[in-house]
Amino acid sequence: MNDCFSARLEGRVRGTLKKVFGFDSFKTSLQERATMTVAKGGKDVFICMPTGAGKSLCYQLPAVLASGITIVISPLIALIQDQVDHLLSLNVKVSSLNSKISAQEKKTILADLMNEKPKIKLLYITPEMAASSSFQPTLEVLVSRNLLTYLIVDEAHCVSQWGHDFRPDYLRLGALRHRIPNAPCIALTATATKRVQDDIVTSLKLRQPIATFRTSCFRSNLFYDVQYKELLTDPYENLKDFCLKALGQKNTSGGYLGCGIIYCRMREVCEQLAIELSYRGVKAKAYHAGLKAAERTLVQNEWMEEKVPVIIATISFGMGVDKANVRFVAHWNIAKSMAGYYQESGRAGRDGMTSYCRLYYSRTDRDQISFLIKKEIAKLQEKRGTLKESDKAMMTDFDAMMAFCGELG
Ligand code: ADP
Ligand code: MG
């Protein structure tokens, strides 16, 4: 693409941002980059940005700008309705085919699509509708007349069984994508785990997609996720499954090829987790300041020699421990800061092999830690009379940690 064309396109994108969507600027440079990439066309794009980051604009703006029709797949009628209402308020020609509309509405939409020059720019449909036999003739005509500009798959993590809201109907979107070979497919999600990403690329048969991501990877062999403890029926079982999956198959002598660390805030919880995991068949021992020095050394050695693959520790563990094959680091409690979290979770996968970092989030935890931080800040203020930036930073840093949980959860 030559520079002149690029510059013109950029100008048109900015113009549309203001004129149609009423925004003076993009929300973030990531949103801008993603929108530009989609608008340039010709390529599949995978957009991963946190909830609320403004993913919709990344396809709606290019859809408005382009000639032709954009089909948007979205999993829930309620989500579709929000988007449709919003676009209608902006005077964008948008319609939705779903099980809730009347026969008359459906007829009007289909008639427009069959027109020589359809007015509709964006057509929202549920995955069920996309697969239904009643939609196939329309699709056929649109494809044969080369009227489709983009195929958008919103909430694309729904294709993945690893995701939290797997939708079997999403699996059939690969076939739909196959039938619209000329329109770039744009997949959007807030879920950043590697497994889900891989599933999206495979299921939707994305062709060398350009990926636009939230942040650069911390380390490419580490896969992060967050689990909401309060939503799990059995958190211990979840932790056990995570340990076993990350440790992988046992080798011929019955041992694992690596080991793992679970961080906990309190001693008693360390002890309890060791019992729960051992009871469920994963050898695990607690390590904390309440143990006698000799005991601590013993536990650490057993872990280093991989006789006991899982160590459950308060944060006093890990300084100076340099073990290459740590396959996972789980945090049973949220960390106080992003920096601390990265340092602790970064003990996984020093050998460069795939490793997993999981954080268990709970509101009780959040409230307790936030309370402790506030107390600490208040104490400092009392002592010094004023607060330094670095004191206030404790809270900001914890907020960043919470934002991280929200993004990956
Ligand atoms: P996501 O799908 O990533 O969760 P949405 O597309 O629903 O996010 O957008 C979230 C909010 O951000 C919406 O209220 C939207 O109007 C707003 N928004 C999007 N782009 C911009 C922008 N460039 N400037 C200001 N607000 C924006
Ligand atoms: Mg969205």
PDB file of N, CA, C and O in Angstrom, residues 30 33-34 37 44-48 197 208-214:
ATOM      1  N   LEU A  30      -3.784   1.736  20.747  1.00  0.00           N
ATOM      2  CA  LEU A  30      -4.105   0.363  20.337  1.00  0.00           C
ATOM      3  C   LEU A  30      -5.412   0.333  19.545  1.00  0.00           C
ATOM      4  O   LEU A  30      -5.515  -0.326  18.513  1.00  0.00           O
ATOM      5  N   ARG A  33      -4.665   1.692  16.141  1.00  0.00           N
ATOM      6  CA  ARG A  33      -3.920   0.737  15.318  1.00  0.00           C
ATOM      7  C   ARG A  33      -4.852  -0.358  14.805  1.00  0.00           C
ATOM      8  O   ARG A  33      -4.831  -0.726  13.632  1.00  0.00           O
ATOM      9  N   ALA A  34      -5.687  -0.880  15.698  1.00  0.00           N
ATOM     10  CA  ALA A  34      -6.591  -1.961  15.310  1.00  0.00           C
ATOM     11  C   ALA A  34      -7.569  -1.468  14.235  1.00  0.00           C
ATOM     12  O   ALA A  34      -7.804  -2.152  13.240  1.00  0.00           O
ATOM     13  N   THR A  37      -5.824  -1.045  10.903  1.00  0.00           N
ATOM     14  CA  THR A  37      -5.497  -2.334  10.296  1.00  0.00           C
ATOM     15  C   THR A  37      -6.723  -2.938   9.626  1.00  0.00           C
ATOM     16  O   THR A  37      -6.652  -3.455   8.515  1.00  0.00           O
ATOM     17  N   ASP A  44      -7.066 -10.846   7.470  1.00  0.00           N
ATOM     18  CA  ASP A  44      -7.769 -11.222   8.695  1.00  0.00           C
ATOM     19  C   ASP A  44      -7.083 -10.517   9.863  1.00  0.00           C
ATOM     20  O   ASP A  44      -5.871 -10.349   9.861  1.00  0.00           O
ATOM     21  N   VAL A  45      -7.871 -10.135  10.850  1.00  0.00           N
ATOM     22  CA  VAL A  45      -7.295  -9.435  11.996  1.00  0.00           C
ATOM     23  C   VAL A  45      -7.834 -10.048  13.287  1.00  0.00           C
ATOM     24  O   VAL A  45      -9.023 -10.370  13.383  1.00  0.00           O
ATOM     25  N   PHE A  46      -6.957 -10.208  14.226  1.00  0.00           N
ATOM     26  CA  PHE A  46      -7.332 -10.734  15.529  1.00  0.00           C
ATOM     27  C   PHE A  46      -7.139  -9.620  16.550  1.00  0.00           C
ATOM     28  O   PHE A  46      -6.022  -9.149  16.738  1.00  0.00           O
ATOM     29  N   ILE A  47      -8.218  -9.178  17.149  1.00  0.00           N
ATOM     30  CA  ILE A  47      -8.126  -8.037  18.062  1.00  0.00           C
ATOM     31  C   ILE A  47      -8.386  -8.491  19.488  1.00  0.00           C
ATOM     32  O   ILE A  47      -9.445  -9.032  19.791  1.00  0.00           O
ATOM     33  N   CYS A  48      -7.408  -8.301  20.334  1.00  0.00           N
ATOM     34  CA  CYS A  48      -7.556  -8.690  21.732  1.00  0.00           C
ATOM     35  C   CYS A  48      -7.353  -7.465  22.609  1.00  0.00           C
ATOM     36  O   CYS A  48      -6.254  -6.929  22.696  1.00  0.00           O
ATOM     37  N   GLN A 197      -6.701 -18.200  22.278  1.00  0.00           N
ATOM     38  CA  GLN A 197      -6.267 -17.569  21.032  1.00  0.00           C
ATOM     39  C   GLN A 197      -6.048 -18.599  19.940  1.00  0.00           C
ATOM     40  O   GLN A 197      -6.487 -18.423  18.803  1.00  0.00           O
ATOM     41  N   GLN A 208      -3.254 -16.216   8.443  1.00  0.00           N
ATOM     42  CA  GLN A 208      -2.155 -15.352   8.906  1.00  0.00           C
ATOM     43  C   GLN A 208      -2.681 -14.035   9.448  1.00  0.00           C
ATOM     44  O   GLN A 208      -2.386 -12.965   8.908  1.00  0.00           O
ATOM     45  N   PRO A 209      -3.491 -14.125  10.477  1.00  0.00           N
ATOM     46  CA  PRO A 209      -4.119 -12.900  10.969  1.00  0.00           C
ATOM     47  C   PRO A 209      -3.096 -11.911  11.517  1.00  0.00           C
ATOM     48  O   PRO A 209      -2.083 -12.309  12.083  1.00  0.00           O
ATOM     49  N   ILE A 210      -3.396 -10.652  11.330  1.00  0.00           N
ATOM     50  CA  ILE A 210      -2.600  -9.617  11.977  1.00  0.00           C
ATOM     51  C   ILE A 210      -3.164  -9.500  13.384  1.00  0.00           C
ATOM     52  O   ILE A 210      -4.367  -9.322  13.559  1.00  0.00           O
ATOM     53  N   ALA A 211      -2.323  -9.636  14.350  1.00  0.00           N
ATOM     54  CA  ALA A 211      -2.829  -9.582  15.718  1.00  0.00           C
ATOM     55  C   ALA A 211      -2.580  -8.216  16.330  1.00  0.00           C
ATOM     56  O   ALA A 211      -1.501  -7.653  16.182  1.00  0.00           O
ATOM     57  N   THR A 212      -3.588  -7.668  16.958  1.00  0.00           N
ATOM     58  CA  THR A 212      -3.370  -6.432  17.702  1.00  0.00           C
ATOM     59  C   THR A 212      -3.702  -6.717  19.147  1.00  0.00           C
ATOM     60  O   THR A 212      -4.799  -7.143  19.465  1.00  0.00           O
ATOM     61  N   PHE A 213      -2.743  -6.478  19.988  1.00  0.00           N
ATOM     62  CA  PHE A 213      -2.878  -6.890  21.363  1.00  0.00           C
ATOM     63  C   PHE A 213      -2.806  -5.762  22.348  1.00  0.00           C
ATOM     64  O   PHE A 213      -2.265  -4.711  22.076  1.00  0.00           O
ATOM     65  N   ARG A 214      -3.309  -6.061  23.476  1.00  0.00           N
ATOM     66  CA  ARG A 214      -3.376  -5.188  24.624  1.00  0.00           C
ATOM     67  C   ARG A 214      -2.007  -4.678  25.047  1.00  0.00           C
ATOM     68  O   ARG A 214      -1.739  -3.519  25.153  1.00  0.00           O
TER      69      ARG A 214
END
